[in-house]
Amino acid sequence: MNIAFIGLGNMGGGMAANLVKAGHAVRAFDLSTEALARAAEQGCTPCASVEEAVAGAEAVLSMLPNGAIVKAVLTQEVLGVAPKGAVLIDCSTIDLETAREVTLLAREAGYPMVDAPVSGGIAAASAGTLTFMVGGSDEAFARAEPVLEPMAKAVIRAGESGAGQIAKMCNNMLLAVHMIGTCEALKLAEKAGLDPQTFYDISSKSTGYCWSLNDYTPMAGVGAASPADNDYAGGFAAALMLKDLKLAMAGAEGAGAKVPLGGHAKAIYEAFVESGGGGKDFGAILTTL
Ligand code: NAD
């Protein structure tokens, strides 16, 4: 299949490489020449513009920083330029309102579209083990699913347009709350005189069980390996978690949902990012306790 891929950064680079490995012809565009050169090394055809990348495309994927960029690229460079009927798949994490708006614009211009944000970080993008949460019509999902498969551990239809972004913001708000709670519990155990590893051994098999504790333990040398063992380098940056929490707060406001702990988690990550921690893994909240 002919696929156009726009945005070959930390996530998009690995994803496009897996499409090439699956036998697809991938035409790539990124504003960054370094990102484009890396994509070319992985077997993508580097293009000088979006217009060049979408020529002859049956599917157009985007993995971009935010909603404003996704909207600008789609409305100004893809709609009316890519072959009519090509399926548009936006894998970026963006606000719900923009996700729904661009899908509507795409549909009006003759393109089925899905929002398909992902869970799993850079390592999962490279390994082809992302979870895709997909919002869109039955028809659009049927077109998008086989394109997503080579990059995925799971491709799950969440519902109509925007439902993928709803699933993503809810998941990451929950993750933030779990992570902060895990950090607080590990620190409390230690300060109160319980060996944190012993606490891990007990709580990871008790009702405190959660991914942040069991599989991504945010304390160096305790429990599962995580960026904590490497001074919180790599992993999922606190600044990206803050981005996701801001999207969740905007989504909650739009939906009239009360999310007091989500709001508190956002304030905690905001303070951490403002104090210079934005580049550290999100488990580094432990160092503030
Ligand atoms: P990144 O900054 O590494 O990559 C984004 C790429 O988009 C960059 O290479 C940039 O040059 C390119 N770009 C920006 N504007 C462009 C334009 N107008 N035209 C073409 N290319 C353009 O970011 P990333 O970490 O790959 O994240 C991408 C998306 O995935 C974001 O929405 C992010 O929230 C989401 N996400 C990231 C992670 C993660 O762990 N990094 C995990 C899940 C979801």
PDB file of C-alpha atoms and ligand atoms in Angstrom, residues 6-12 29-32 35 50 63-66 69 73 77 91-93 118 120-122 168 235-236 240 243-244, ligand 1:
ATOM      1  CA  ILE A   6       3.870  13.226   8.251  1.00  0.00           C
ATOM      2  CA  GLY A   7       5.847  13.843  11.451  1.00  0.00           C
ATOM      3  CA  LEU A   8       8.771  11.461  11.900  1.00  0.00           C
ATOM      4  CA  GLY A   9       9.923  12.484  15.362  1.00  0.00           C
ATOM      5  CA  ASN A  10      10.550  10.265  18.378  1.00  0.00           C
ATOM      6  CA  MET A  11       7.324   8.342  17.827  1.00  0.00           C
ATOM      7  CA  GLY A  12       6.635   8.715  14.101  1.00  0.00           C
ATOM      8  CA  PHE A  29       7.689  14.392   5.295  1.00  0.00           C
ATOM      9  CA  ASP A  30       8.953  16.278   8.351  1.00  0.00           C
ATOM     10  CA  LEU A  31      10.045  19.898   8.806  1.00  0.00           C
ATOM     11  CA  SER A  32      13.210  18.540  10.443  1.00  0.00           C
ATOM     12  CA  ALA A  35      14.130  13.377  11.211  1.00  0.00           C
ATOM     13  CA  VAL A  50       3.455  17.292   2.337  1.00  0.00           C
ATOM     14  CA  MET A  63       2.173  12.011  14.252  1.00  0.00           C
ATOM     15  CA  LEU A  64       2.520  15.691  15.177  1.00  0.00           C
ATOM     16  CA  PRO A  65       3.031  17.742  18.346  1.00  0.00           C
ATOM     17  CA  ASN A  66      -0.416  19.326  18.871  1.00  0.00           C
ATOM     18  CA  ILE A  69      -0.332  21.831  13.868  1.00  0.00           C
ATOM     19  CA  VAL A  73      -1.281  20.522   8.059  1.00  0.00           C
ATOM     20  CA  GLU A  77      -1.722  20.679   2.858  1.00  0.00           C
ATOM     21  CA  CYS A  91      -2.096   9.359  15.695  1.00  0.00           C
ATOM     22  CA  SER A  92      -1.095  12.578  17.504  1.00  0.00           C
ATOM     23  CA  THR A  93      -2.379  13.287  21.012  1.00  0.00           C
ATOM     24  CA  VAL A 118      -1.427   5.716  21.106  1.00  0.00           C
ATOM     25  CA  GLY A 120       3.200   3.179  24.744  1.00  0.00           C
ATOM     26  CA  GLY A 121       6.272   5.349  24.380  1.00  0.00           C
ATOM     27  CA  ILE A 122       9.211   5.583  22.029  1.00  0.00           C
ATOM     28  CA  LYS A 168      -6.256   8.694  25.673  1.00  0.00           C
ATOM     29  CA  GLY A 235      11.048   7.281  29.384  1.00  0.00           C
ATOM     30  CA  PHE A 236       7.962   9.501  29.285  1.00  0.00           C
ATOM     31  CA  LEU A 240       4.514  15.403  27.845  1.00  0.00           C
ATOM     32  CA  LYS A 243       0.557  18.321  27.988  1.00  0.00           C
ATOM     33  CA  ASP A 244      -1.769  15.320  28.333  1.00  0.00           C
TER      34      ASP A 244
HETATM   35  P1  NAD B   1       8.475  14.854  18.377  1.00  0.00           P
HETATM   36  O1  NAD B   1       8.563  16.322  18.688  1.00  0.00           O
HETATM   37  O2  NAD B   1       9.647  13.996  18.578  1.00  0.00           O
HETATM   38  O3  NAD B   1       7.965  14.677  16.857  1.00  0.00           O
HETATM   39  C1  NAD B   1       7.091  15.530  16.195  1.00  0.00           C
HETATM   40  C2  NAD B   1       7.627  15.741  14.778  1.00  0.00           C
HETATM   41  O4  NAD B   1       6.705  16.553  14.050  1.00  0.00           O
HETATM   42  C3  NAD B   1       8.969  16.477  14.757  1.00  0.00           C
HETATM   43  O5  NAD B   1       9.926  15.714  14.048  1.00  0.00           O
HETATM   44  C4  NAD B   1       8.649  17.791  14.050  1.00  0.00           C
HETATM   45  O6  NAD B   1       9.712  18.275  13.241  1.00  0.00           O
HETATM   46  C5  NAD B   1       7.465  17.383  13.201  1.00  0.00           C
HETATM   47  N1  NAD B   1       6.634  18.520  12.788  1.00  0.00           N
HETATM   48  C6  NAD B   1       6.194  19.562  13.511  1.00  0.00           C
HETATM   49  N2  NAD B   1       5.436  20.381  12.755  1.00  0.00           N
HETATM   50  C7  NAD B   1       5.400  19.832  11.508  1.00  0.00           C
HETATM   51  C8  NAD B   1       4.777  20.190  10.299  1.00  0.00           C
HETATM   52  N3  NAD B   1       4.035  21.314  10.199  1.00  0.00           N
HETATM   53  N4  NAD B   1       4.964  19.411   9.217  1.00  0.00           N
HETATM   54  C9  NAD B   1       5.708  18.284   9.297  1.00  0.00           C
HETATM   55  N5  NAD B   1       6.320  17.880  10.424  1.00  0.00           N
HETATM   56  C10 NAD B   1       6.173  18.644  11.519  1.00  0.00           C
HETATM   57  O7  NAD B   1       7.221  14.334  19.230  1.00  0.00           O
HETATM   58  P2  NAD B   1       6.850  12.797  19.555  1.00  0.00           P
HETATM   59  O8  NAD B   1       7.385  12.440  20.890  1.00  0.00           O
HETATM   60  O9  NAD B   1       7.149  11.948  18.368  1.00  0.00           O
HETATM   61  O10 NAD B   1       5.265  12.951  19.734  1.00  0.00           O
HETATM   62  C11 NAD B   1       4.374  13.030  18.627  1.00  0.00           C
HETATM   63  C12 NAD B   1       2.951  12.883  19.142  1.00  0.00           C
HETATM   64  O11 NAD B   1       2.822  11.638  19.819  1.00  0.00           O
HETATM   65  C13 NAD B   1       2.529  13.971  20.139  1.00  0.00           C
HETATM   66  O12 NAD B   1       1.203  14.337  19.879  1.00  0.00           O
HETATM   67  C14 NAD B   1       2.678  13.269  21.488  1.00  0.00           C
HETATM   68  O13 NAD B   1       1.840  13.810  22.482  1.00  0.00           O
HETATM   69  C15 NAD B   1       2.289  11.852  21.124  1.00  0.00           C
HETATM   70  N6  NAD B   1       2.824  10.796  22.012  1.00  0.00           N
HETATM   71  C16 NAD B   1       4.135  10.811  22.382  1.00  0.00           C
HETATM   72  C17 NAD B   1       4.620   9.806  23.218  1.00  0.00           C
HETATM   73  C18 NAD B   1       6.067   9.796  23.656  1.00  0.00           C
HETATM   74  O14 NAD B   1       6.413   9.005  24.549  1.00  0.00           O
HETATM   75  N7  NAD B   1       6.954  10.588  23.056  1.00  0.00           N
HETATM   76  C19 NAD B   1       3.777   8.774  23.644  1.00  0.00           C
HETATM   77  C20 NAD B   1       2.448   8.753  23.209  1.00  0.00           C
HETATM   78  C21 NAD B   1       1.984   9.784  22.395  1.00  0.00           C
END
